[in-house]
Coordinates of C-alpha atoms in Angstrom, one line a residue:
M1 CA -0.1 -0.2 0.0
G2 CA 1.0 3.5 -0.7
Y3 CA 1.5 6.8 1.1
S4 CA -1.2 9.6 1.5
R5 CA 0.1 13.1 0.9
P6 CA 1.6 14.8 3.8
V7 CA -0.9 16.7 6.0
R8 CA 1.5 19.9 5.6
G9 CA 4.6 20.3 3.4
S10 CA 6.5 17.7 1.6
T11 CA 9.4 17.0 3.6
T12 CA 10.4 13.3 4.8
L13 CA 11.5 12.1 7.7
L14 CA 15.1 10.8 8.6
S15 CA 15.4 8.5 10.8
A16 CA 18.3 9.0 13.5
V17 CA 19.7 5.8 14.6
A18 CA 22.5 5.1 17.3
I19 CA 23.6 1.7 17.9
L20 CA 26.8 1.0 19.5
L21 CA 28.7 -2.3 19.5
F22 CA 28.5 -4.6 21.9
S23 CA -8.4 -4.7 27.0
A24 CA -10.3 -4.5 26.7
H25 CA -11.0 -5.4 23.3
A26 CA -11.4 -9.2 22.2
A27 CA -8.7 -10.7 20.1
Q28 CA -9.5 -11.5 16.7
P29 CA -8.2 -15.4 15.8
L30 CA -6.2 -15.7 12.7
S31 CA -8.3 -16.2 9.8
D32 CA -6.4 -19.2 8.4
R33 CA -3.5 -21.3 9.2
K34 CA -1.2 -19.2 7.0
T35 CA 2.4 -19.2 8.5
I36 CA 3.0 -15.8 10.2
F37 CA 6.5 -15.3 9.2
T38 CA 8.5 -16.6 6.1
D39 CA 12.3 -16.2 6.2
V40 CA 13.3 -14.2 3.1
T41 CA 17.2 -13.8 4.4
Q42 CA 18.6 -15.7 1.4
E43 CA 16.2 -14.2 -1.3
A44 CA 16.7 -10.8 -0.1
G45 CA 20.7 -10.9 -0.6
I46 CA 21.6 -10.6 2.9
T47 CA 24.8 -12.6 3.2
W48 CA 26.7 -11.0 6.1
R49 CA 27.6 -12.7 9.3
H50 CA 28.5 -12.0 12.8
F51 CA 31.7 -12.3 14.2
S52 CA 32.1 -12.4 17.9
G53 CA 36.0 -12.7 18.6
E54 CA 35.3 -16.1 20.3
S55 CA 38.7 -17.5 22.1
P56 CA 40.2 -20.0 24.7
D57 CA 40.6 -16.5 26.8
R58 CA 36.7 -16.8 27.2
F59 CA 36.6 -12.7 27.5
L60 CA 32.8 -12.0 28.2
V61 CA 32.5 -9.5 25.5
E62 CA 32.6 -12.5 22.9
T63 CA 29.0 -13.7 24.3
M64 CA 27.3 -10.3 23.8
G65 CA 26.5 -10.5 19.9
G66 CA 25.6 -7.7 17.4
G67 CA 22.8 -5.3 16.7
V68 CA 20.2 -4.7 13.8
A69 CA 18.5 -1.0 12.8
F70 CA 15.8 -0.5 10.4
L71 CA 16.6 2.9 9.2
D72 CA 15.8 4.7 5.9
F73 CA 19.0 6.1 5.4
D74 CA 18.7 7.6 1.9
N75 CA 15.0 8.9 2.4
D76 CA 13.3 7.0 -0.9
G77 CA 10.6 5.9 1.5
L78 CA 11.9 2.0 2.0
Q79 CA 13.1 0.7 5.0
D80 CA 17.0 -0.4 4.8
I81 CA 18.7 -2.5 7.2
L82 CA 22.1 -1.8 9.2
F83 CA 24.0 -5.1 11.0
V84 CA 26.6 -3.7 13.7
N85 CA 29.4 -6.7 14.1
G86 CA 31.7 -7.9 17.0
G87 CA 35.4 -7.4 16.7
E88 CA 38.6 -9.5 17.3
T89 CA 40.2 -10.3 20.2
P90 CA 43.8 -11.2 21.2
H91 CA 43.5 -14.9 20.5
G92 CA 40.1 -14.8 18.6
K93 CA 40.8 -13.6 15.0
S94 CA 38.6 -13.5 12.0
P95 CA 39.8 -14.9 8.6
V96 CA 38.4 -11.9 6.8
P97 CA 38.2 -8.0 7.7
V98 CA 35.5 -7.7 10.6
R99 CA 32.7 -5.5 9.2
N100 CA 29.5 -3.9 9.7
A101 CA 26.9 -4.0 7.0
L102 CA 24.5 -1.7 5.8
Y103 CA 21.7 -3.0 3.2
R104 CA 20.1 -0.6 1.1
N105 CA 16.4 -1.8 0.2
L106 CA 16.1 -2.1 -3.6
G107 CA 12.3 -1.8 -3.2
N108 CA 11.8 -5.7 -5.1
G109 CA 12.3 -7.8 -1.9
K110 CA 15.9 -7.4 -2.6
F111 CA 18.8 -5.6 -0.9
E112 CA 22.4 -3.8 -2.1
E113 CA 25.1 -4.1 0.4
V114 CA 26.7 -0.6 0.3
A115 CA 28.4 -0.1 3.9
A116 CA 32.0 0.8 2.2
K117 CA 30.4 3.3 0.1
A118 CA 28.3 4.5 3.2
G119 CA 31.5 4.9 5.3
V120 CA 29.9 2.5 8.1
K121 CA 31.8 -0.7 7.7
N122 CA 34.4 -0.6 10.6
A123 CA 33.4 -2.3 13.6
G124 CA 34.6 -0.8 17.1
K125 CA 33.9 -1.9 21.0
W126 CA 32.4 -1.8 24.6
A127 CA 29.2 0.2 25.2
A128 CA 26.0 -1.3 24.6
S129 CA 22.9 0.1 23.7
A130 CA 21.8 3.7 23.0
A131 CA 18.8 5.8 22.7
W132 CA 18.3 9.2 20.9
F133 CA 15.7 11.4 22.5
D134 CA 15.3 15.2 23.3
Y135 CA 15.7 15.4 27.1
D136 CA 15.3 19.3 27.4
R137 CA 12.8 19.9 24.8
D138 CA 14.8 22.0 22.7
G139 CA 14.1 20.5 19.6
Y140 CA 17.3 18.6 19.2
L141 CA 18.3 14.9 19.7
D142 CA 20.3 14.3 22.5
L143 CA 22.1 10.7 23.0
V144 CA 22.1 8.5 26.3
V145 CA 24.5 5.4 26.0
T146 CA 24.3 2.4 28.3
N147 CA 27.6 1.2 29.1
Y148 CA 28.4 -2.5 30.6
V149 CA 31.4 -3.5 32.5
R150 CA 35.0 -2.3 33.0
F151 CA 36.6 -4.6 30.8
S152 CA 40.4 -5.3 29.6
F153 CA 42.2 -7.8 27.6
D154 CA 44.7 -7.6 29.9
D155 CA 42.6 -9.1 32.5
P156 CA 41.4 -12.6 31.2
K157 CA 39.1 -13.9 34.1
K158 CA 39.5 -17.6 34.1
C159 CA 36.3 -19.5 35.2
E160 CA 35.5 -23.0 34.6
V161 CA 32.0 -25.3 34.5
N162 CA 32.3 -28.8 34.9
G163 CA 36.3 -28.7 34.2
M164 CA 35.8 -26.6 31.0
R165 CA 37.1 -22.8 30.7
S166 CA 34.2 -20.9 30.9
Y167 CA 32.9 -17.4 30.6
C168 CA 32.8 -15.6 34.1
E169 CA 29.3 -14.4 35.4
Q170 CA 28.8 -10.6 35.2
L171 CA 29.5 -10.3 38.9
A172 CA 33.4 -10.8 38.2
Y173 CA 33.1 -7.1 36.1
Q174 CA 32.6 -3.8 38.0
G175 CA 29.7 -2.0 36.4
M176 CA 30.0 1.3 34.6
P177 CA 28.1 4.4 35.0
L178 CA 25.4 6.1 32.2
T179 CA 26.8 8.6 29.6
L180 CA 24.8 11.7 28.2
Y181 CA 25.5 13.9 25.7
H182 CA 23.9 17.1 24.9
N183 CA 23.2 18.3 21.4
N184 CA 24.8 21.8 21.2
R185 CA 22.6 22.2 17.9
D186 CA 25.9 22.9 15.6
G187 CA 26.8 19.2 15.2
T188 CA 29.0 18.6 18.5
F189 CA 27.6 16.9 21.6
T190 CA 28.6 17.7 25.3
D191 CA 29.1 15.0 27.8
V192 CA 26.9 16.2 30.7
S193 CA 26.7 13.0 32.5
A194 CA 27.7 14.6 35.6
Q195 CA 25.4 17.6 35.8
S196 CA 22.4 15.3 35.1
G197 CA 22.9 12.9 37.5
L198 CA 23.4 10.0 35.4
G199 CA 27.2 9.9 35.8
K200 CA 26.6 8.5 39.3
L201 CA 24.4 5.6 38.0
V202 CA 27.1 2.7 38.5
G203 CA 26.0 -0.6 37.3
R204 CA 25.6 -3.3 34.2
A205 CA 23.7 -1.3 31.8
L206 CA 22.4 -3.0 28.2
G207 CA 18.7 -2.4 27.3
V208 CA 17.5 1.4 27.4
V209 CA 14.1 3.0 26.1
A210 CA 13.2 6.5 26.2
I211 CA 9.5 7.1 26.8
D212 CA 7.5 9.7 28.7
V213 CA 6.6 7.4 31.8
N214 CA 4.4 10.0 33.7
D215 CA 2.5 11.5 31.0
D216 CA 4.2 15.2 31.9
G217 CA 5.3 15.8 28.3
W218 CA 9.0 15.0 29.2
T219 CA 10.7 12.0 27.9
D220 CA 11.7 9.5 30.7
L221 CA 14.0 6.4 30.5
F222 CA 14.2 3.0 31.4
I223 CA 17.5 1.2 31.8
A224 CA 17.8 -2.6 32.1
R225 CA 20.9 -3.6 33.8
D226 CA 22.6 -7.0 34.3
A227 CA 23.0 -8.2 38.3
S228 CA 22.4 -4.5 39.1
P229 CA 18.8 -3.3 39.8
N230 CA 16.9 -1.5 36.7
L231 CA 16.7 2.0 36.4
L232 CA 13.7 4.8 35.9
L233 CA 14.5 7.6 35.4
I234 CA 12.3 10.7 35.7
N235 CA 13.0 13.8 33.5
K236 CA 12.9 16.7 36.1
H237 CA 12.5 19.1 33.6
N238 CA 15.9 21.2 34.7
G239 CA 18.5 18.9 32.5
T240 CA 18.7 16.4 35.7
F241 CA 16.8 12.9 36.3
E242 CA 15.6 11.0 39.2
D243 CA 15.5 7.4 39.7
V244 CA 12.6 6.1 41.0
A245 CA 12.8 2.3 40.3
V246 CA 12.6 1.5 43.9
D247 CA 9.4 3.1 44.3
A248 CA 8.0 1.9 41.3
E249 CA 8.8 -1.4 42.3
V250 CA 10.6 -2.2 38.6
A251 CA 14.6 -2.0 40.3
Y252 CA 14.4 -6.0 41.6
N253 CA 12.2 -8.9 41.7
E254 CA 9.7 -9.8 44.3
H255 CA 12.4 -11.1 46.5
G256 CA 14.8 -8.1 46.5
A257 CA 17.0 -9.2 44.2
A258 CA 18.2 -7.9 40.7
K259 CA 17.8 -9.7 37.5
A260 CA 19.9 -10.0 34.9
G261 CA 18.2 -7.5 32.5
M262 CA 19.3 -7.3 29.3
G263 CA 16.8 -6.1 26.6
V264 CA 13.7 -3.7 27.4
D265 CA 10.8 -2.3 25.3
A266 CA 8.0 -0.3 26.1
G267 CA 4.0 -0.4 25.1
D268 CA 0.7 -0.7 25.9
A269 CA 0.3 -4.2 26.8
N270 CA -3.0 -4.1 28.1
S271 CA -4.9 -1.3 26.4
D272 CA -5.3 1.3 29.3
G273 CA -3.5 4.1 27.6
L274 CA -0.2 3.5 29.8
P275 CA 3.1 2.5 29.1
D276 CA 4.3 -0.9 30.3
F277 CA 8.0 -2.8 30.0
V278 CA 9.0 -6.0 29.1
V279 CA 12.8 -7.0 30.3
T280 CA 14.7 -9.7 29.2
N281 CA 16.2 -11.9 31.4
F282 CA 18.4 -15.0 32.5
N283 CA 17.0 -18.4 32.4
D284 CA 15.1 -19.1 35.4
Q285 CA 14.8 -15.6 36.1
Y286 CA 11.5 -15.2 33.7
H287 CA 11.2 -12.5 31.2
S288 CA 9.4 -9.6 32.9
L289 CA 6.1 -7.9 31.9
L290 CA 5.5 -4.9 34.4
V291 CA 2.3 -3.0 33.9
G292 CA 2.1 0.7 34.5
S293 CA -0.6 2.8 36.7
K294 CA -1.3 6.4 37.2
S295 CA 0.4 6.0 40.3
T296 CA 3.5 5.2 38.8
V297 CA 3.6 2.1 40.3
Y298 CA 4.1 -1.1 38.2
G299 CA 2.3 -4.4 38.8
D300 CA 4.7 -7.3 38.0
R301 CA 2.3 -9.8 35.7
T302 CA 5.1 -11.8 34.5
V303 CA 3.5 -15.2 36.1
A304 CA 0.0 -13.9 35.4
S305 CA 0.7 -13.2 32.0
H306 CA 2.4 -16.5 31.8
L307 CA 5.5 -15.1 30.2
A308 CA 7.0 -16.8 33.6
A309 CA 6.3 -20.5 32.0
L310 CA 6.9 -19.5 28.6
T311 CA 10.2 -18.0 29.1
K312 CA 12.0 -20.1 31.9
S313 CA 14.2 -22.0 30.1
Y314 CA 15.5 -19.2 28.0
V315 CA 18.3 -16.5 28.3
G316 CA 16.8 -13.5 26.7
W317 CA 18.2 -10.3 24.4
G318 CA 16.3 -8.4 21.9
V319 CA 12.6 -8.2 22.6
K320 CA 9.8 -5.9 20.9
F321 CA 6.2 -5.4 21.3
L322 CA 4.5 -5.6 18.1
D323 CA 1.1 -6.2 16.9
F324 CA 2.2 -8.9 14.3
D325 CA -1.6 -9.7 13.2
N326 CA -2.8 -5.9 13.5
D327 CA -5.7 -7.0 16.0
G328 CA -5.0 -4.1 17.8
N329 CA -3.2 -5.6 20.7
L330 CA 0.2 -5.7 21.4
D331 CA 2.4 -9.0 21.1
L332 CA 5.9 -9.9 21.9
M333 CA 8.6 -11.2 20.3
F334 CA 11.7 -12.4 22.0
M335 CA 15.5 -13.4 20.7
N336 CA 16.9 -15.9 23.2
G337 CA 20.3 -17.9 23.4
H338 CA 22.5 -19.1 26.2
I339 CA 26.3 -18.0 26.8
N340 CA 27.6 -21.2 28.8
Q341 CA 28.3 -24.0 25.9
A342 CA 28.2 -26.6 28.4
I343 CA 24.8 -25.9 29.8
E344 CA 23.1 -29.0 28.5
A345 CA 25.4 -30.9 30.2
T346 CA 23.9 -29.9 33.7
R347 CA 20.5 -28.6 32.9
A348 CA 17.8 -31.2 30.2
D349 CA 15.6 -28.1 30.3
V350 CA 18.1 -25.5 29.4
S351 CA 19.9 -25.5 25.8
Y352 CA 22.7 -23.6 24.4
Q353 CA 21.3 -22.8 21.0
Q354 CA 17.4 -21.5 21.7
P355 CA 14.2 -20.8 19.5
P356 CA 12.9 -17.1 19.4
L357 CA 9.5 -16.5 20.9
L358 CA 6.6 -15.2 19.3
L359 CA 3.8 -14.8 21.8
R360 CA 0.3 -13.5 21.0
N361 CA -1.5 -11.1 23.1
T362 CA -5.0 -12.9 24.1
S363 CA -6.1 -9.4 25.4
N364 CA -7.4 -11.1 28.7
G365 CA -3.9 -10.3 30.5
T366 CA -2.2 -13.2 29.0
F367 CA 0.2 -14.4 26.4
Q368 CA 0.1 -17.4 23.9
N369 CA 2.9 -19.2 22.4
M370 CA 2.7 -19.1 18.5
R371 CA 5.2 -21.7 17.9
E372 CA 3.1 -24.1 15.9
S373 CA 2.1 -21.4 13.1
A374 CA 4.8 -19.0 13.4
G375 CA 7.1 -20.4 10.9
P376 CA 9.9 -22.8 11.2
T377 CA 12.2 -20.1 12.3
F378 CA 10.3 -20.5 15.8
S379 CA 11.0 -24.0 16.1
S380 CA 14.8 -23.7 15.0
A381 CA 17.5 -22.6 17.4
Y382 CA 20.3 -20.1 17.5
L383 CA 22.4 -17.9 19.9
G384 CA 19.8 -15.0 19.1
R385 CA 20.6 -11.6 20.2
G386 CA 19.6 -8.3 18.5
L387 CA 15.9 -7.8 17.2
A388 CA 14.4 -4.9 15.3
A389 CA 10.7 -4.3 13.8
G390 CA 10.4 -2.7 10.6
D391 CA 8.3 -2.8 7.2
F392 CA 10.7 -3.1 4.8
D393 CA 7.8 -4.0 2.2
N394 CA 5.6 -1.3 2.8
D395 CA 2.2 -3.5 3.5
G396 CA 1.3 -2.2 6.7
D397 CA 2.7 -4.9 8.9
L398 CA 5.9 -5.3 10.9
D399 CA 8.4 -7.7 9.5
V400 CA 11.5 -8.4 11.9
A401 CA 15.2 -8.8 11.6
F402 CA 17.5 -10.5 14.0
T403 CA 21.1 -11.2 14.7
R404 CA 23.0 -14.5 15.6
L405 CA 26.1 -14.8 17.4
N406 CA 28.9 -15.8 15.0
G407 CA 26.1 -16.8 12.5
A408 CA 24.0 -14.8 9.7
P409 CA 21.2 -12.7 10.4
V410 CA 17.7 -13.4 9.7
L411 CA 14.8 -11.5 7.9
L412 CA 11.5 -12.3 8.5
R413 CA 8.5 -11.0 6.4
N414 CA 5.1 -10.9 7.9
N415 CA 2.4 -12.6 6.2
V416 CA -0.6 -12.0 8.0
G417 CA -0.7 -8.4 9.2
Q418 CA -2.8 -7.5 5.9
Q419 CA -5.9 -9.5 7.0
N420 CA -6.7 -7.2 9.4
S421 CA -7.3 -3.1 8.9
W422 CA -4.3 -0.8 9.6
I423 CA -3.4 2.8 9.4
G424 CA 0.5 4.1 9.6
F425 CA 2.1 7.3 10.4
E426 CA 5.2 9.0 9.9
L427 CA 5.8 11.8 12.1
Q428 CA 8.2 14.8 11.1
G429 CA 8.8 17.5 13.6
T430 CA 9.5 21.0 13.0
S431 CA 9.6 22.5 16.5
S432 CA 10.0 19.2 18.0
N433 CA 13.1 17.1 17.0
R434 CA 12.9 15.9 13.4
D435 CA 12.3 12.3 14.1
A436 CA 9.5 13.2 16.5
I437 CA 10.9 11.1 19.1
G438 CA 8.8 11.4 22.4
A439 CA 5.5 11.9 20.4
K440 CA 2.5 10.1 21.9
I441 CA 0.1 8.8 19.5
T442 CA -3.5 8.2 20.2
V443 CA -5.7 6.4 17.7
T444 CA -9.6 6.5 18.1
S445 CA -12.0 4.4 15.9
G446 CA -15.6 3.3 17.2
D447 CA -15.2 2.3 20.6
R448 CA -11.6 1.7 20.4
R449 CA -8.8 3.9 21.7
L450 CA -5.2 2.9 20.7
V451 CA -2.0 4.7 22.4
R452 CA 1.3 4.2 21.1
W453 CA 4.4 5.9 21.5
I454 CA 7.6 6.9 19.4
T455 CA 10.2 5.8 21.2
G456 CA 14.2 6.4 21.6
G457 CA 16.5 3.0 21.8
S458 CA 14.6 -0.2 23.2
S459 CA 15.2 -4.1 22.5
Y460 CA 19.3 -4.9 22.7
L461 CA 21.6 -3.3 20.5
S462 CA 19.0 -2.5 18.2
A463 CA 16.6 0.1 16.8
H464 CA 12.9 0.1 14.9
D465 CA 11.6 1.8 12.0
R466 CA 10.4 4.8 13.2
R467 CA 7.1 4.8 11.8
V468 CA 4.2 3.9 13.8
V469 CA 1.9 0.9 12.6
V470 CA -1.6 0.9 14.3
G471 CA -3.8 -2.3 14.0
L472 CA -7.5 -1.8 14.2
G473 CA -8.7 -5.4 13.4
A474 CA -11.4 -7.0 11.3
D475 CA -14.3 -4.6 12.6
S476 CA -13.1 -1.4 11.2
A477 CA -14.5 -0.9 8.0
G478 CA -16.8 2.0 7.6
K479 CA -15.8 3.6 11.1
S480 CA -14.1 7.1 11.0
V481 CA -10.3 6.9 12.1
N482 CA -9.4 10.0 14.2
L483 CA -5.6 10.9 15.7
E484 CA -4.3 12.9 18.4
I485 CA -0.7 13.6 18.3
Q486 CA 1.1 15.0 21.5
W487 CA 4.3 16.1 20.0
P488 CA 7.2 16.0 21.7
R489 CA 7.6 19.9 22.6
G490 CA 3.8 20.0 23.9
R491 CA 1.7 20.8 21.1
V492 CA -1.3 18.7 20.7
Q493 CA -2.8 17.9 16.9
R494 CA -5.9 16.5 16.0
L495 CA -6.8 15.3 12.8
S496 CA -10.2 13.2 11.6
N497 CA -11.5 10.8 9.2
L498 CA -8.1 9.2 8.1
G499 CA -7.7 6.7 5.4
L500 CA -7.0 2.9 6.3
G501 CA -4.6 1.0 4.8
R502 CA -1.8 3.5 4.2
Y503 CA 1.0 5.9 5.7
H504 CA -0.1 9.1 6.6
K505 CA 2.9 11.7 6.4
I506 CA 2.3 14.6 9.1
V507 CA 4.3 17.5 9.7
E508 CA 3.9 19.3 12.9
P509 CA 2.4 22.4 12.5
G510 CA 3.7 25.8 13.5
Q511 CA 3.5 27.4 16.5
D512 CA 0.4 30.1 17.1

């Protein structure tokens, strides 16, 4: 399906991507047994492979994997794909140069590798995830970087499992503070970690998502940390942040222990208009579902939603809230894979390579494993790491790409989203930041009210298509679709009677 004409002007959205290495409504059943996702990696022409630097030294950095992003780097209306690699270690050398890969979307299901031409082929390391967001609402995107642990190749830590040299647990490494860069509006950035308070927050940080948690119009941060308490950083409107994770009950599990948080995403899982969080963790810890409230105290729905039972055996990395069937309910996808190569010698229920998970939101507070109909990929095992979602074929449903440790990535095409009605939005800020990161979108159709956000960061080492696709189910025909946008700098814009089955380019109106 095509795009509608822009609401104002003829400008397009330029995605800004930063990746560093390292309920109320009843759900609609799938109308047939069509396979949900098809692996189209080979036919798309994607041949790049990840390299970890695996070595006898067992440096922890070897286990962390690479990232992936959907972005339209050449502004042609097609989502391109960036893959970020690992690097060599002293005794883990690659037979070929280690490089990142940028695949340009040719629009016919094929991609062309252009990393060298674009100047992004070189790999580096060890920060983790990153997120663009406008923390001071000046209309320019700032950058937060999550740093993991203090690490040196001169300090190979030695650990064994069952007599085999193994990777040491994360507690053997000292955590790092976060880094915040302020955009100087002239192409340069200033490190404001100390002034903002982020520089004192030392821990093993991995995933980050930027979203307005308390609906005050200022973007906040959720940080997933590994064997360190998670952070919920509330923007104080004065260049500083306050960590309220303990009071919000998202820092620790129910036993007061920090989980091994890696990936994170935010979305409205229960259709109450409030942002919820999902966090991936280690096996036996379960991937967490934290449901928001108006008091900003989160309820742990991990067990009640069935996530505990569905994810107990998995080590999770990338994660995404996505409505794969466009029924209006946000589903979940997880990338999984262990780091202990000898785990199967001690655990019959935990494997080294693990399948990804596609979990359908049943709209009654629980999730259902879609393994049987999701496609062969979800019955196969991988060392999954980064995960990103984007509509690469512009047909109105979200496709996905994920990376594998020391393996080829996988591109999955969505086959079922077109069975339900959908509407898409591509926002461009004028007074607000150009990418409209931090915008809140509310879509109403009949008795349905669906809230989505344009977030910064999320998942694990990855970034998503900045466009927003809102599924409206099978019963939206003939109903008017209305839109409210709360732009990042506070202006509210309302549009009515929008057409279904297309992306609408919307430019922020000028201030009165």
